[in-house]
Amino acid sequence: MTAAILTLTALLGLVAGWQLTVPVHRYKELRPLTPRDVAAEVGTADSPPPIIRAEYREARCPECHHVYRAADVVPLISWARGCPSCGTSLGATVFLLQLFVPIAMVLTVASLNATWVAVPYLWLVVVLAAVAFIDLRIWLIPWWMPWVGAAVGFVLICAMSVVLGAPSSIISALIGGVGCFVLFFLLWLAAPGKLGFGDVRLMFLVGLFLGWISLLLPIYGLLFGSIIGLLMGVGSLIANKGTRFPFGPALALGALMAIWLYQPVISHMGS
């Protein structure tokens, strides 16, 4: 993998992270003035659960209510300047998102060591970054996002499989996606309130891409995601925020880690 390709990938990631920033921060909880009680969202026979969804609004400065546009959140410049109207520092998720996307893209291209095969996975990085940071901010995943991510990803997977002369890998991708979806759907049924249905949708997307590489790779993605989720749970307890936390970021990062480490993982499975 040449330095030029990695540099171009980093620049692509920087632009992608920049363009994601405002849309990701436009998502708000449907009930912004009501304290969130995740435990109560399960509902009972006499009291159905409240309708909670992500709503697309304007991204505003919390101090002066300036409406953010893409020009206001240019990487590096906006980190130092803050809000262009009052100078209030941007939220930590702006900085983290704009760093995460280029780093994740470079690691993905470097790990796969094949430029064209990496193309669908660059799309995956964008979708997982959006899902993870929205879930991290409001504990909700927009219902359409995993489905659109999977639909576009499946088209890319099919096209790349045909180009590479490996159409049978399309079946592996579908098996991985359906298998992960069914597993998490059963977990969602078995433990209502512990797992959001957005996570179930997300696992179809994750299984699709991991299954395309190897049908055993989704297992490692779930393993990595569970470990990250455990660490998040411990961190939540230490911070006195209870035992509940958004699981989407852990699943997304676990999936990407499985891709970044897939060569040693595949070697281990073959030994």
PDB file of N, CA and C in Angstrom, residues 72-118:
ATOM      1  N   ASP A  72     -19.022  26.390   9.137  1.00  0.00           N
ATOM      2  CA  ASP A  72     -18.732  26.714  10.543  1.00  0.00           C
ATOM      3  C   ASP A  72     -17.954  25.619  11.257  1.00  0.00           C
ATOM      4  N   VAL A  73     -17.866  24.438  10.651  1.00  0.00           N
ATOM      5  CA  VAL A  73     -17.249  23.301  11.348  1.00  0.00           C
ATOM      6  C   VAL A  73     -16.099  22.712  10.538  1.00  0.00           C
ATOM      7  N   VAL A  74     -15.376  23.569   9.833  1.00  0.00           N
ATOM      8  CA  VAL A  74     -14.219  23.102   9.062  1.00  0.00           C
ATOM      9  C   VAL A  74     -13.194  22.503  10.033  1.00  0.00           C
ATOM     10  N   PRO A  75     -12.694  21.291   9.759  1.00  0.00           N
ATOM     11  CA  PRO A  75     -11.717  20.667  10.663  1.00  0.00           C
ATOM     12  C   PRO A  75     -10.517  21.573  10.927  1.00  0.00           C
ATOM     13  N   LEU A  76      -9.959  21.471  12.097  1.00  0.00           N
ATOM     14  CA  LEU A  76      -8.809  22.235  12.581  1.00  0.00           C
ATOM     15  C   LEU A  76      -9.189  23.687  12.872  1.00  0.00           C
ATOM     16  N   ILE A  77      -9.733  24.388  11.886  1.00  0.00           N
ATOM     17  CA  ILE A  77     -10.090  25.798  12.093  1.00  0.00           C
ATOM     18  C   ILE A  77     -11.168  25.924  13.162  1.00  0.00           C
ATOM     19  N   SER A  78     -12.220  25.116  13.039  1.00  0.00           N
ATOM     20  CA  SER A  78     -13.331  25.224  13.983  1.00  0.00           C
ATOM     21  C   SER A  78     -12.951  24.728  15.372  1.00  0.00           C
ATOM     22  N   TRP A  79     -11.980  23.820  15.449  1.00  0.00           N
ATOM     23  CA  TRP A  79     -11.567  23.320  16.761  1.00  0.00           C
ATOM     24  C   TRP A  79     -10.987  24.460  17.605  1.00  0.00           C
ATOM     25  N   ALA A  80     -10.236  25.327  16.968  1.00  0.00           N
ATOM     26  CA  ALA A  80      -9.616  26.435  17.691  1.00  0.00           C
ATOM     27  C   ALA A  80     -10.572  27.618  17.844  1.00  0.00           C
ATOM     28  N   ARG A  81     -11.412  27.850  16.827  1.00  0.00           N
ATOM     29  CA  ARG A  81     -12.276  29.030  16.833  1.00  0.00           C
ATOM     30  C   ARG A  81     -13.553  28.842  17.633  1.00  0.00           C
ATOM     31  N   GLY A  82     -14.125  27.627  17.571  1.00  0.00           N
ATOM     32  CA  GLY A  82     -15.407  27.390  18.214  1.00  0.00           C
ATOM     33  C   GLY A  82     -16.548  27.962  17.401  1.00  0.00           C
ATOM     34  N   CYS A  83     -17.613  28.350  18.048  1.00  0.00           N
ATOM     35  CA  CYS A  83     -18.764  28.933  17.365  1.00  0.00           C
ATOM     36  C   CYS A  83     -18.334  30.234  16.686  1.00  0.00           C
ATOM     37  N   PRO A  84     -18.639  30.405  15.400  1.00  0.00           N
ATOM     38  CA  PRO A  84     -18.212  31.628  14.705  1.00  0.00           C
ATOM     39  C   PRO A  84     -18.922  32.876  15.206  1.00  0.00           C
ATOM     40  N   SER A  85     -20.011  32.695  15.949  1.00  0.00           N
ATOM     41  CA  SER A  85     -20.772  33.839  16.432  1.00  0.00           C
ATOM     42  C   SER A  85     -20.344  34.294  17.821  1.00  0.00           C
ATOM     43  N   CYS A  86     -20.160  33.310  18.741  1.00  0.00           N
ATOM     44  CA  CYS A  86     -19.842  33.696  20.129  1.00  0.00           C
ATOM     45  C   CYS A  86     -18.546  33.081  20.658  1.00  0.00           C
ATOM     46  N   GLY A  87     -17.933  32.168  19.885  1.00  0.00           N
ATOM     47  CA  GLY A  87     -16.671  31.574  20.298  1.00  0.00           C
ATOM     48  C   GLY A  87     -16.787  30.405  21.244  1.00  0.00           C
ATOM     49  N   THR A  88     -18.020  29.976  21.548  1.00  0.00           N
ATOM     50  CA  THR A  88     -18.200  28.815  22.426  1.00  0.00           C
ATOM     51  C   THR A  88     -17.575  27.572  21.801  1.00  0.00           C
ATOM     52  N   SER A  89     -16.849  26.806  22.590  1.00  0.00           N
ATOM     53  CA  SER A  89     -16.194  25.608  22.077  1.00  0.00           C
ATOM     54  C   SER A  89     -17.219  24.625  21.514  1.00  0.00           C
ATOM     55  N   LEU A  90     -16.875  23.998  20.412  1.00  0.00           N
ATOM     56  CA  LEU A  90     -17.754  22.989  19.832  1.00  0.00           C
ATOM     57  C   LEU A  90     -17.749  21.751  20.716  1.00  0.00           C
ATOM     58  N   GLY A  91     -18.797  20.964  20.629  1.00  0.00           N
ATOM     59  CA  GLY A  91     -18.890  19.756  21.435  1.00  0.00           C
ATOM     60  C   GLY A  91     -17.772  18.776  21.118  1.00  0.00           C
ATOM     61  N   ALA A  92     -17.452  17.934  22.085  1.00  0.00           N
ATOM     62  CA  ALA A  92     -16.377  16.953  21.904  1.00  0.00           C
ATOM     63  C   ALA A  92     -16.667  16.006  20.752  1.00  0.00           C
ATOM     64  N   THR A  93     -17.956  15.746  20.472  1.00  0.00           N
ATOM     65  CA  THR A  93     -18.284  14.815  19.400  1.00  0.00           C
ATOM     66  C   THR A  93     -17.905  15.362  18.030  1.00  0.00           C
ATOM     67  N   VAL A  94     -17.823  16.689  17.885  1.00  0.00           N
ATOM     68  CA  VAL A  94     -17.381  17.276  16.615  1.00  0.00           C
ATOM     69  C   VAL A  94     -15.919  16.919  16.368  1.00  0.00           C
ATOM     70  N   PHE A  95     -15.097  17.155  17.366  1.00  0.00           N
ATOM     71  CA  PHE A  95     -13.670  16.861  17.277  1.00  0.00           C
ATOM     72  C   PHE A  95     -13.438  15.362  17.060  1.00  0.00           C
ATOM     73  N   LEU A  96     -14.145  14.530  17.839  1.00  0.00           N
ATOM     74  CA  LEU A  96     -13.946  13.083  17.759  1.00  0.00           C
ATOM     75  C   LEU A  96     -14.398  12.522  16.412  1.00  0.00           C
ATOM     76  N   LEU A  97     -15.530  12.989  15.916  1.00  0.00           N
ATOM     77  CA  LEU A  97     -16.035  12.511  14.624  1.00  0.00           C
ATOM     78  C   LEU A  97     -15.079  12.854  13.502  1.00  0.00           C
ATOM     79  N   GLN A  98     -14.599  14.099  13.492  1.00  0.00           N
ATOM     80  CA  GLN A  98     -13.728  14.536  12.410  1.00  0.00           C
ATOM     81  C   GLN A  98     -12.348  13.885  12.462  1.00  0.00           C
ATOM     82  N   LEU A  99     -11.956  13.390  13.616  1.00  0.00           N
ATOM     83  CA  LEU A  99     -10.716  12.621  13.718  1.00  0.00           C
ATOM     84  C   LEU A  99     -10.949  11.148  13.400  1.00  0.00           C
ATOM     85  N   PHE A 100     -12.087  10.638  13.873  1.00  0.00           N
ATOM     86  CA  PHE A 100     -12.356   9.207  13.744  1.00  0.00           C
ATOM     87  C   PHE A 100     -12.465   8.770  12.286  1.00  0.00           C
ATOM     88  N   VAL A 101     -13.198   9.517  11.474  1.00  0.00           N
ATOM     89  CA  VAL A 101     -13.456   9.077  10.095  1.00  0.00           C
ATOM     90  C   VAL A 101     -12.168   8.925   9.286  1.00  0.00           C
ATOM     91  N   PRO A 102     -11.273   9.932   9.224  1.00  0.00           N
ATOM     92  CA  PRO A 102     -10.046   9.716   8.444  1.00  0.00           C
ATOM     93  C   PRO A 102      -9.154   8.619   9.008  1.00  0.00           C
ATOM     94  N   ILE A 103      -9.051   8.534  10.340  1.00  0.00           N
ATOM     95  CA  ILE A 103      -8.227   7.473  10.933  1.00  0.00           C
ATOM     96  C   ILE A 103      -8.805   6.107  10.593  1.00  0.00           C
ATOM     97  N   ALA A 104     -10.122   5.957  10.708  1.00  0.00           N
ATOM     98  CA  ALA A 104     -10.767   4.669  10.414  1.00  0.00           C
ATOM     99  C   ALA A 104     -10.614   4.299   8.941  1.00  0.00           C
ATOM    100  N   MET A 105     -10.714   5.282   8.060  1.00  0.00           N
ATOM    101  CA  MET A 105     -10.565   4.991   6.630  1.00  0.00           C
ATOM    102  C   MET A 105      -9.144   4.543   6.301  1.00  0.00           C
ATOM    103  N   VAL A 106      -8.152   5.229   6.872  1.00  0.00           N
ATOM    104  CA  VAL A 106      -6.760   4.847   6.612  1.00  0.00           C
ATOM    105  C   VAL A 106      -6.486   3.441   7.143  1.00  0.00           C
ATOM    106  N   LEU A 107      -6.941   3.141   8.340  1.00  0.00           N
ATOM    107  CA  LEU A 107      -6.740   1.805   8.904  1.00  0.00           C
ATOM    108  C   LEU A 107      -7.434   0.741   8.057  1.00  0.00           C
ATOM    109  N   THR A 108      -8.599   1.073   7.530  1.00  0.00           N
ATOM    110  CA  THR A 108      -9.350   0.115   6.713  1.00  0.00           C
ATOM    111  C   THR A 108      -8.617  -0.193   5.414  1.00  0.00           C
ATOM    112  N   VAL A 109      -8.181   0.844   4.715  1.00  0.00           N
ATOM    113  CA  VAL A 109      -7.463   0.639   3.455  1.00  0.00           C
ATOM    114  C   VAL A 109      -6.151  -0.091   3.699  1.00  0.00           C
ATOM    115  N   ALA A 110      -5.428   0.294   4.749  1.00  0.00           N
ATOM    116  CA  ALA A 110      -4.147  -0.341   5.048  1.00  0.00           C
ATOM    117  C   ALA A 110      -4.332  -1.802   5.438  1.00  0.00           C
ATOM    118  N   SER A 111      -5.397  -2.112   6.161  1.00  0.00           N
ATOM    119  CA  SER A 111      -5.628  -3.490   6.621  1.00  0.00           C
ATOM    120  C   SER A 111      -6.025  -4.405   5.479  1.00  0.00           C
ATOM    121  N   LEU A 112      -6.881  -3.911   4.573  1.00  0.00           N
ATOM    122  CA  LEU A 112      -7.341  -4.749   3.463  1.00  0.00           C
ATOM    123  C   LEU A 112      -6.270  -4.900   2.394  1.00  0.00           C
ATOM    124  N   ASN A 113      -5.375  -3.909   2.305  1.00  0.00           N
ATOM    125  CA  ASN A 113      -4.235  -3.999   1.379  1.00  0.00           C
ATOM    126  C   ASN A 113      -4.682  -4.249  -0.059  1.00  0.00           C
ATOM    127  N   ALA A 114      -5.853  -3.747  -0.401  1.00  0.00           N
ATOM    128  CA  ALA A 114      -6.354  -3.876  -1.774  1.00  0.00           C
ATOM    129  C   ALA A 114      -7.293  -2.694  -2.014  1.00  0.00           C
ATOM    130  N   THR A 115      -6.905  -1.788  -2.885  1.00  0.00           N
ATOM    131  CA  THR A 115      -7.613  -0.525  -3.044  1.00  0.00           C
ATOM    132  C   THR A 115      -9.072  -0.714  -3.418  1.00  0.00           C
ATOM    133  N   TRP A 116      -9.359  -1.527  -4.448  1.00  0.00           N
ATOM    134  CA  TRP A 116     -10.723  -1.652  -4.931  1.00  0.00           C
ATOM    135  C   TRP A 116     -11.610  -2.409  -3.943  1.00  0.00           C
ATOM    136  N   VAL A 117     -11.081  -3.402  -3.275  1.00  0.00           N
ATOM    137  CA  VAL A 117     -11.863  -4.134  -2.274  1.00  0.00           C
ATOM    138  C   VAL A 117     -12.241  -3.205  -1.123  1.00  0.00           C
ATOM    139  N   ALA A 118     -11.396  -2.212  -0.858  1.00  0.00           N
ATOM    140  CA  ALA A 118     -11.648  -1.302   0.260  1.00  0.00           C
ATOM    141  C   ALA A 118     -12.785  -0.332  -0.013  1.00  0.00           C
TER     142      ALA A 118
END
